[in-house]
Tab-separated table of C-alpha atoms in Angstrom:
chain	number	residue	atom	x	y	z
A	1	MET	CA	-144.903	191.205	-104.786
A	2	GLY	CA	-148.171	190.615	-106.618
A	3	SER	CA	-148.914	191.323	-110.243
A	4	GLN	CA	-152.199	192.662	-111.592
A	5	LEU	CA	-152.821	192.963	-115.316
A	6	ILE	CA	-154.190	196.492	-115.705
A	7	LYS	CA	-154.795	196.740	-119.437
A	8	ARG	CA	-154.161	194.532	-122.439
A	9	HIS	CA	-153.086	196.845	-125.224
A	10	ALA	CA	-153.445	196.464	-128.958
A	11	GLN	CA	-149.686	196.742	-129.455
A	12	LYS	CA	-146.446	196.772	-127.504
A	13	ALA	CA	-146.214	198.871	-124.345
A	14	THR	CA	-142.770	200.409	-124.000
A	15	ALA	CA	-143.092	202.651	-120.957
A	16	ALA	CA	-144.897	203.181	-117.677
A	17	VAL	CA	-143.583	206.062	-115.589
A	18	ALA	CA	-144.734	207.375	-112.216
A	19	THR	CA	-145.999	210.919	-111.795
A	20	PRO	CA	-144.531	212.897	-108.873
A	21	GLN	CA	-147.701	212.888	-106.785
A	22	ARG	CA	-150.009	210.040	-107.700
A	23	GLY	CA	-149.461	207.445	-110.366
A	24	TYR	CA	-148.280	206.176	-113.679
A	25	TYR	CA	-148.233	207.533	-117.191
A	26	SER	CA	-147.110	206.597	-120.619
A	27	ARG	CA	-146.695	208.629	-123.724
A	28	GLY	CA	-148.394	208.930	-127.074
A	29	THR	CA	-149.692	210.629	-130.157
A	30	THR	CA	-153.262	210.387	-128.881
A	31	ILE	CA	-153.611	210.815	-125.135
A	32	THR	CA	-156.772	209.753	-123.340
A	33	THR	CA	-157.382	210.735	-119.727
A	34	LYS	CA	-159.736	208.558	-117.718
A	35	ALA	CA	-161.395	208.760	-114.327
A	36	LYS	CA	-162.522	205.905	-112.107
A	37	LYS	CA	-166.298	205.914	-111.877
A	38	GLY	CA	-167.795	206.542	-108.465
A	39	ASP	CA	-164.707	207.829	-106.665
A	40	ALA	CA	-165.294	210.733	-104.296
A	41	ALA	CA	-161.868	212.219	-104.961
A	42	THR	CA	-160.788	213.117	-108.471
A	43	GLN	CA	-158.787	210.298	-110.040
A	44	HIS	CA	-156.871	210.578	-113.319
A	45	HIS	CA	-156.084	207.802	-115.763
A	46	VAL	CA	-154.327	208.285	-119.078
A	47	SER	CA	-154.289	205.897	-122.010
A	48	ILE	CA	-151.906	206.843	-124.792
A	49	THR	CA	-151.107	205.587	-128.300
A	50	TYR	CA	-147.895	206.444	-130.105
A	51	LEU	CA	-145.379	205.169	-132.621
A	52	ASP	CA	-141.748	204.556	-131.755
A	53	VAL	CA	-138.988	202.264	-132.953
A	54	VAL	CA	-140.831	199.139	-131.832
A	55	GLY	CA	-144.238	200.051	-133.256
A	56	TYR	CA	-147.517	201.427	-131.997
A	57	ALA	CA	-148.146	201.245	-128.272
A	58	ASP	CA	-151.345	201.840	-126.327
A	59	TYR	CA	-150.598	203.031	-122.816
A	60	MET	CA	-152.495	203.582	-119.601
A	61	PHE	CA	-151.885	206.102	-116.822
A	62	LEU	CA	-153.039	205.122	-113.349
A	63	ASP	CA	-153.627	207.418	-110.427
A	64	LEU	CA	-152.266	205.251	-107.631
A	65	THR	CA	-153.684	207.175	-104.687
A	66	ASN	CA	-155.507	204.488	-102.679
A	67	PHE	CA	-154.396	202.135	-105.422
A	68	THR	CA	-155.103	198.899	-103.557
A	69	SER	CA	-158.830	199.514	-103.370
A	70	GLN	CA	-158.929	200.792	-106.953
A	71	VAL	CA	-157.393	197.663	-108.420
A	72	LYS	CA	-158.635	194.936	-106.125
A	73	ASP	CA	-162.173	196.213	-106.224
A	74	ASN	CA	-161.985	196.124	-110.050
A	75	GLY	CA	-163.632	199.529	-110.278
A	76	GLN	CA	-164.867	200.590	-113.702
A	77	VAL	CA	-162.717	203.075	-115.616
A	78	VAL	CA	-164.567	205.570	-117.784
A	79	LEU	CA	-163.265	207.844	-120.514
A	80	LYS	CA	-162.700	211.415	-119.413
A	81	ASN	CA	-160.630	213.233	-122.070
A	82	THR	CA	-158.798	212.550	-125.295
A	83	LEU	CA	-155.830	214.809	-126.021
A	84	THR	CA	-155.050	215.077	-129.719
A	85	GLY	CA	-153.098	217.474	-131.884
A	86	HIS	CA	-149.618	216.166	-132.621
A	87	GLN	CA	-148.834	215.553	-136.276
A	88	LYS	CA	-146.025	213.113	-135.472
A	89	PRO	CA	-145.572	210.289	-132.965
A	90	VAL	CA	-144.979	211.478	-129.420
A	91	SER	CA	-141.457	210.706	-128.216
A	92	ALA	CA	-141.658	212.045	-124.645
A	93	VAL	CA	-144.151	212.957	-121.931
A	94	SER	CA	-143.533	214.784	-118.658
A	95	TRP	CA	-145.948	215.395	-115.783
A	96	SER	CA	-145.940	218.712	-113.953
A	97	PRO	CA	-144.794	218.560	-110.306
A	98	ASP	CA	-148.427	218.819	-109.137
A	99	ASP	CA	-149.751	216.234	-111.672
A	100	CYS	CA	-152.239	218.772	-113.063
A	101	GLN	CA	-150.544	219.424	-116.403
A	102	LEU	CA	-148.790	217.316	-118.999
A	103	LEU	CA	-146.068	218.060	-121.550
A	104	THR	CA	-146.003	216.002	-124.730
A	105	CYS	CA	-143.195	216.186	-127.260
A	106	GLY	CA	-143.807	215.139	-130.850
A	107	LEU	CA	-140.947	213.332	-132.562
A	108	GLU	CA	-138.753	216.188	-133.823
A	109	GLU	CA	-141.867	218.368	-133.800
A	110	VAL	CA	-143.337	220.625	-131.058
A	111	ILE	CA	-144.074	220.461	-127.332
A	112	LYS	CA	-147.665	220.839	-126.159
A	113	ARG	CA	-148.741	221.689	-122.608
A	114	TRP	CA	-152.102	220.226	-121.548
A	115	ASP	CA	-154.546	220.693	-118.707
A	116	VAL	CA	-155.171	217.106	-117.597
A	117	ASN	CA	-158.631	217.779	-116.139
A	118	SER	CA	-160.135	219.714	-119.048
A	119	GLY	CA	-158.083	218.179	-121.854
A	120	GLU	CA	-157.311	221.671	-123.184
A	121	CYS	CA	-154.008	222.398	-124.915
A	122	LEU	CA	-152.700	225.395	-122.982
A	123	TYR	CA	-149.632	226.229	-125.066
A	124	VAL	CA	-147.513	225.014	-127.986
A	125	TYR	CA	-143.730	225.464	-127.757
A	126	GLU	CA	-141.835	225.514	-131.027
A	127	ARG	CA	-138.908	227.059	-132.848
A	128	PRO	CA	-139.000	227.586	-136.635
A	129	GLY	CA	-136.734	225.207	-138.491
A	130	VAL	CA	-135.797	223.202	-135.398
A	131	GLY	CA	-137.552	220.133	-134.020
A	132	LEU	CA	-137.948	219.346	-130.324
A	133	VAL	CA	-136.962	215.898	-129.064
A	134	SER	CA	-137.346	215.938	-125.266
A	135	CYS	CA	-139.134	217.834	-122.520
A	136	GLY	CA	-139.187	218.361	-118.771
A	137	TRP	CA	-140.441	220.709	-116.059
A	138	PHE	CA	-138.724	223.184	-113.780
A	139	PRO	CA	-139.040	221.842	-110.216
A	140	ASP	CA	-141.428	224.696	-109.333
A	141	GLY	CA	-143.608	224.013	-112.389
A	142	LYS	CA	-143.104	227.551	-113.727
A	143	GLY	CA	-141.048	226.670	-116.795
A	144	ILE	CA	-139.965	223.866	-119.102
A	145	VAL	CA	-136.733	222.534	-120.593
A	146	SER	CA	-136.256	220.825	-123.951
A	147	GLY	CA	-133.627	219.193	-126.130
A	148	MET	CA	-133.570	220.273	-129.786
A	149	THR	CA	-132.627	218.636	-133.074
A	150	ASP	CA	-129.763	221.151	-133.440
A	151	LYS	CA	-128.221	219.542	-130.290
A	152	SER	CA	-129.034	222.527	-128.069
A	153	ILE	CA	-130.941	222.680	-124.766
A	154	CYS	CA	-133.433	225.495	-124.208
A	155	LEU	CA	-135.451	226.744	-121.240
A	156	TRP	CA	-138.802	228.540	-121.560
A	157	ASP	CA	-141.265	230.069	-119.154
A	158	LEU	CA	-144.827	228.783	-119.386
A	159	GLU	CA	-145.797	231.534	-121.844
A	160	GLY	CA	-143.111	230.418	-124.302
A	161	ARG	CA	-140.497	233.109	-123.644
A	162	GLU	CA	-137.002	231.684	-124.065
A	163	LEU	CA	-135.023	232.119	-120.845
A	164	GLU	CA	-131.750	230.371	-121.629
A	165	CYS	CA	-130.269	228.294	-124.430
A	166	TRP	CA	-127.087	226.226	-124.573
A	167	LYS	CA	-125.925	225.511	-128.097
A	168	GLY	CA	-123.536	222.898	-129.419
A	169	GLN	CA	-123.343	219.179	-128.673
A	170	ARG	CA	-125.558	219.310	-125.585
A	171	THR	CA	-128.039	216.536	-126.368
A	172	LEU	CA	-128.903	213.746	-128.798
A	173	ASN	CA	-132.174	213.111	-130.569
A	174	ILE	CA	-133.505	210.989	-127.724
A	175	SER	CA	-135.982	211.723	-124.977
A	176	ASP	CA	-133.994	211.232	-121.758
A	177	MET	CA	-133.513	214.497	-119.869
A	178	ALA	CA	-133.626	215.482	-116.184
A	179	ILE	CA	-133.333	218.594	-114.045
A	180	THR	CA	-132.397	218.524	-110.361
A	181	ASP	CA	-134.910	219.615	-107.723
A	182	ASP	CA	-133.046	222.844	-107.033
A	183	GLY	CA	-133.217	223.699	-110.737
A	184	LYS	CA	-129.460	224.206	-110.916
A	185	ARG	CA	-128.379	221.230	-113.015
A	186	ILE	CA	-129.690	219.867	-116.305
A	187	ILE	CA	-128.788	216.309	-117.284
A	188	SER	CA	-128.911	214.901	-120.822
A	189	ILE	CA	-127.190	212.346	-123.029
A	190	CYS	CA	-124.801	214.400	-125.164
A	191	ARG	CA	-122.964	211.584	-126.945
A	192	GLU	CA	-123.600	207.875	-127.383
A	193	THR	CA	-121.243	207.134	-124.501
A	194	ALA	CA	-121.492	210.320	-122.417
A	195	ILE	CA	-123.996	212.152	-120.205
A	196	LEU	CA	-123.762	215.913	-119.709
A	197	LEU	CA	-124.163	217.476	-116.252
A	198	LEU	CA	-124.821	221.157	-116.958
A	199	ASP	CA	-124.613	223.569	-114.013
A	200	ARG	CA	-126.817	226.553	-114.873
A	201	GLU	CA	-125.492	228.884	-112.176
A	202	ALA	CA	-121.776	228.134	-112.355
A	203	LYS	CA	-121.894	227.793	-116.151
A	204	PHE	CA	-119.885	224.629	-115.647
A	205	GLU	CA	-120.150	221.299	-117.447
A	206	ARG	CA	-119.124	217.835	-116.321
A	207	LEU	CA	-119.314	214.534	-118.169
A	208	ILE	CA	-120.184	210.997	-117.209
A	209	GLU	CA	-118.252	208.894	-119.699
A	210	GLU	CA	-118.948	205.213	-120.298
A	211	GLN	CA	-117.145	202.680	-122.468
A	212	GLU	CA	-120.419	201.314	-123.840
A	213	VAL	CA	-123.349	203.000	-125.586
A	214	ILE	CA	-125.829	204.568	-123.142
A	215	THR	CA	-129.466	203.689	-123.820
A	216	SER	CA	-131.257	205.494	-120.956
A	217	PHE	CA	-130.787	206.970	-117.484
A	218	SER	CA	-132.745	207.753	-114.318
A	219	LEU	CA	-132.056	210.390	-111.631
A	220	SER	CA	-132.431	209.474	-107.959
A	221	LYS	CA	-134.941	211.318	-105.797
A	222	ASP	CA	-132.169	212.981	-103.781
A	223	ASN	CA	-130.442	214.100	-107.016
A	224	LYS	CA	-127.155	212.530	-105.886
A	225	PHE	CA	-127.096	209.467	-108.125
A	226	LEU	CA	-127.702	208.562	-111.740
A	227	LEU	CA	-128.749	205.100	-112.908
A	228	VAL	CA	-127.356	204.452	-116.390
A	229	ASN	CA	-128.479	201.621	-118.684
A	230	LEU	CA	-125.892	200.389	-121.172
A	231	MET	CA	-126.036	198.449	-124.397
A	232	ASN	CA	-123.836	195.682	-122.920
A	233	GLN	CA	-126.648	194.617	-120.534
A	234	GLU	CA	-125.171	196.339	-117.480
A	235	ILE	CA	-126.660	199.072	-115.303
A	236	HIS	CA	-124.221	201.459	-113.629
A	237	LEU	CA	-124.948	203.596	-110.576
A	238	TRP	CA	-123.016	206.876	-110.700
A	239	SER	CA	-122.470	209.303	-107.841
A	240	ILE	CA	-122.836	212.835	-109.231
A	241	GLU	CA	-122.806	214.976	-106.083
A	242	ASP	CA	-119.066	215.586	-105.632
A	243	ASP	CA	-116.660	213.249	-107.374
A	244	VAL	CA	-118.324	211.727	-110.425
A	245	GLU	CA	-117.722	207.982	-110.195
A	246	VAL	CA	-119.341	204.573	-110.581
A	247	VAL	CA	-120.338	203.236	-107.170
A	248	SER	CA	-122.192	200.054	-108.120
A	249	LYS	CA	-123.030	197.812	-111.069
A	250	TYR	CA	-126.068	195.610	-111.652
A	251	LYS	CA	-126.064	192.596	-113.960
A	252	GLY	CA	-128.423	189.828	-115.013
A	253	GLN	CA	-131.120	191.465	-117.106
A	254	LYS	CA	-131.174	190.742	-120.846
A	255	ARG	CA	-130.928	193.391	-123.581
A	256	THR	CA	-130.042	192.756	-127.223
A	257	ARG	CA	-132.389	194.851	-129.371
A	258	PHE	CA	-134.522	197.358	-127.483
A	259	VAL	CA	-134.159	200.257	-125.062
A	260	ILE	CA	-134.709	198.810	-121.584
A	261	ARG	CA	-135.333	201.235	-118.718
A	262	SER	CA	-134.620	200.915	-115.018
A	263	CYS	CA	-135.540	202.911	-111.911
A	264	PHE	CA	-134.896	203.522	-108.231
A	265	GLY	CA	-137.536	202.502	-105.702
A	266	GLY	CA	-138.599	201.250	-102.309
A	267	PHE	CA	-137.905	202.812	-98.921
A	268	GLU	CA	-135.188	205.452	-99.321
A	269	GLN	CA	-134.836	204.130	-102.878
A	270	ALA	CA	-132.898	201.132	-101.549
A	271	PHE	CA	-133.729	198.994	-104.584
A	272	ILE	CA	-133.065	199.049	-108.312
A	273	ALA	CA	-135.612	197.608	-110.747
A	274	SER	CA	-135.248	196.965	-114.453
A	275	GLY	CA	-137.104	195.472	-117.355
A	276	SER	CA	-135.543	192.736	-119.441
A	277	GLU	CA	-135.972	191.067	-122.811
A	278	ASP	CA	-136.459	187.663	-121.129
A	279	SER	CA	-139.971	188.738	-119.977
A	280	GLN	CA	-139.031	189.334	-116.346
A	281	VAL	CA	-138.646	192.263	-113.979
A	282	TYR	CA	-135.313	192.278	-112.129
A	283	ILE	CA	-134.820	193.779	-108.657
A	284	TRP	CA	-131.439	194.346	-106.994
A	285	HIS	CA	-130.385	195.652	-103.607
A	286	ARG	CA	-128.976	199.068	-104.419
A	287	GLY	CA	-126.114	199.019	-101.919
A	288	SER	CA	-124.820	195.470	-102.326
A	289	GLY	CA	-125.701	194.981	-105.991
A	290	GLU	CA	-127.238	191.605	-105.120
A	291	LEU	CA	-130.048	190.373	-107.370
A	292	ILE	CA	-132.806	189.698	-104.850
A	293	SER	CA	-135.828	188.942	-107.026
A	294	THR	CA	-137.006	188.262	-110.564
A	295	LEU	CA	-140.706	188.719	-111.260
A	296	PRO	CA	-142.234	186.548	-113.995
A	297	GLY	CA	-145.595	187.393	-115.537
A	298	HIS	CA	-145.010	189.107	-118.867
A	299	SER	CA	-144.850	187.045	-122.061
A	300	GLY	CA	-142.644	189.465	-124.008
A	301	ALA	CA	-139.774	191.869	-123.406
A	302	VAL	CA	-140.297	194.174	-120.414
A	303	ASN	CA	-139.320	197.604	-121.713
A	304	CYS	CA	-139.812	199.852	-118.701
A	305	VAL	CA	-140.455	199.794	-114.965
A	306	SER	CA	-141.586	202.555	-112.617
A	307	TRP	CA	-141.808	202.509	-108.830
A	308	ASN	CA	-144.739	204.337	-107.242
A	309	PRO	CA	-143.365	207.286	-105.215
A	310	ARG	CA	-146.404	207.290	-102.904
A	311	ASN	CA	-146.817	203.549	-102.333
A	312	LEU	CA	-143.323	202.136	-101.895
A	313	HIS	CA	-144.568	198.550	-102.268
A	314	MET	CA	-145.878	199.125	-105.780
A	315	LEU	CA	-144.152	198.810	-109.139
A	316	ALA	CA	-145.409	199.098	-112.729
A	317	SER	CA	-143.923	197.300	-115.733
A	318	ALA	CA	-144.679	197.725	-119.443
A	319	GLY	CA	-144.012	195.031	-122.009
A	320	ASP	CA	-144.142	193.746	-125.565
A	321	ASP	CA	-147.014	191.429	-124.577
A	322	HIS	CA	-149.296	194.498	-124.903
A	323	THR	CA	-149.761	194.835	-121.142
A	324	ILE	CA	-148.843	197.109	-118.277
A	325	ARG	CA	-148.671	195.167	-115.014
A	326	ILE	CA	-148.795	196.465	-111.446
A	327	TRP	CA	-146.775	194.628	-108.808
A	328	GLY	CA	-147.405	194.974	-105.066
A	329	LEU	CA	-147.224	193.185	-101.717
A	330	ASP	CA	-149.819	190.447	-101.544
A	331	ASP	CA	-151.803	189.020	-98.655
A	332	LEU	CA	-151.407	185.470	-100.071
A	333	GLN	CA	-155.176	185.186	-100.548
A	334	CYS	CA	-155.275	186.418	-104.146
A	335	LEU	CA	-155.769	183.971	-106.989
A	336	GLY	CA	-152.651	182.259	-108.333
A	337	GLY	CA	-149.554	180.823	-106.717
A	338	THR	CA	-147.304	182.897	-104.509
A	339	HIS	CA	-143.824	182.261	-103.236
A	340	SER	CA	-141.060	184.099	-101.475
A	341	ASN	CA	-137.802	184.729	-103.265
A	342	GLY	CA	-135.777	182.816	-100.733
A	343	ASN	CA	-133.560	185.708	-99.705
A	344	GLY	CA	-135.315	186.488	-96.452
A	345	ASN	CA	-136.220	190.030	-97.461
A	346	GLY	CA	-139.958	189.615	-97.082
A	347	ILE	CA	-140.804	190.092	-100.745
A	348	VAL	CA	-143.592	187.864	-101.981
A	349	HIS	CA	-144.507	187.921	-105.629
A	350	GLN	CA	-147.309	186.618	-107.779
A	351	SER	CA	-148.785	186.928	-111.235
A	352	ASN	CA	-152.508	186.283	-111.139
A	353	GLY	CA	-153.302	187.137	-114.765
A	354	ARG	CA	-156.581	188.870	-113.935
A	355	THR	CA	-157.822	191.638	-116.227
C-alpha cells in the first residue's frame, strides 16, 4: 500500500469516513465543500473544522472516483462551498446514500440537512428541550434517524415529521449509530458495555454485551457482522444475523486515551483495519484474525480509518499529526522506499510524505 499526504491540518484529525458512492468525509462545525479544478465530471471535496474531546480538527472530504489520477496528478483543489450554522461543535456527520446531501449533528444541539452542491441548508431537525447527539439516513434516503439526549431514538421523514420514537435507555450521548440496508434494524450503543439491536418491524430488541467498555462500532456491508472496538485494546467481530456471538478477535493496536475507530474493507470486506495510538494503521485478515500489515507514516495517534467502497485498494487514515493520509497499491516507482509485508499477500506499502 502507498501513502499520500492529502492535507496537513491546523489541529488533530480524528476521523475520515467513506461516503457510500464516492469518497471520504469528516465532520465539523464549519463544513467546506471543494471541487477539483478542471475536472469534467463534478467532484466534491469537504474540509471540516470542529471541536471534540481531543480539540479542534480540520478535516477534508475526498471524492475518490478516479482517485489515482486526482492524487498522483496533484490537481489543484478549489473552494466550492462553506456550510455554516451550528452553534455548537459538530459531533456527527452522515452522507446520504447518493452522496448529494449531508446531515450534520451539533453536540447536543440540532441536525441540519445540507445540499452538498449548493451549500444550502435544506432543513433543521430539532425537538424543544432535547438535544440531538447522532444522525443517520434511511437506506432509501427518504428519512433520517437520530439519538437524543433523553436516551431515545427517533425517526423523521425529510420534512421533519416524526415517524417513530423509542424511549428509554436506547442510546448514549455518543455519535455511533447504524441502520441496516433493509431499514428494519437500528443499532446503537445503549450502555457503556452493550449495543442495542432494535428490530423496527418485530418490535424486538437484542443486546450485544461486552465485558469491557465499548468505544465505537462499525456495521459490515452485508449487515451480518458488527465490528466493536473496546477500551481494553481489542476489536471483536460479532455475528448479528441469527445467533448473536463473537466470531473473531483482533489484537495488537494500541489504545489508552482516545476513541480509536476500525472498519471493514477490501474484496468482500475480507480485511479489518484500525487506527492506533502508536502512529500506525493495523490490518488483519478478517477470517483468521492474523495481523498481516502495519502501515507507518503518521507521527501521532491514528484515530480513524476508512476503506474506499469503490476502490478496494484504497484506505484513508486520520491522525493527531494534523493529517489525513490515503493508502493505496503502489507501482514501486513513487518517491520513497517500498517494501512488502513478508506475508505473501501482495500488499506493498509506502509513505512518501508528499503534500
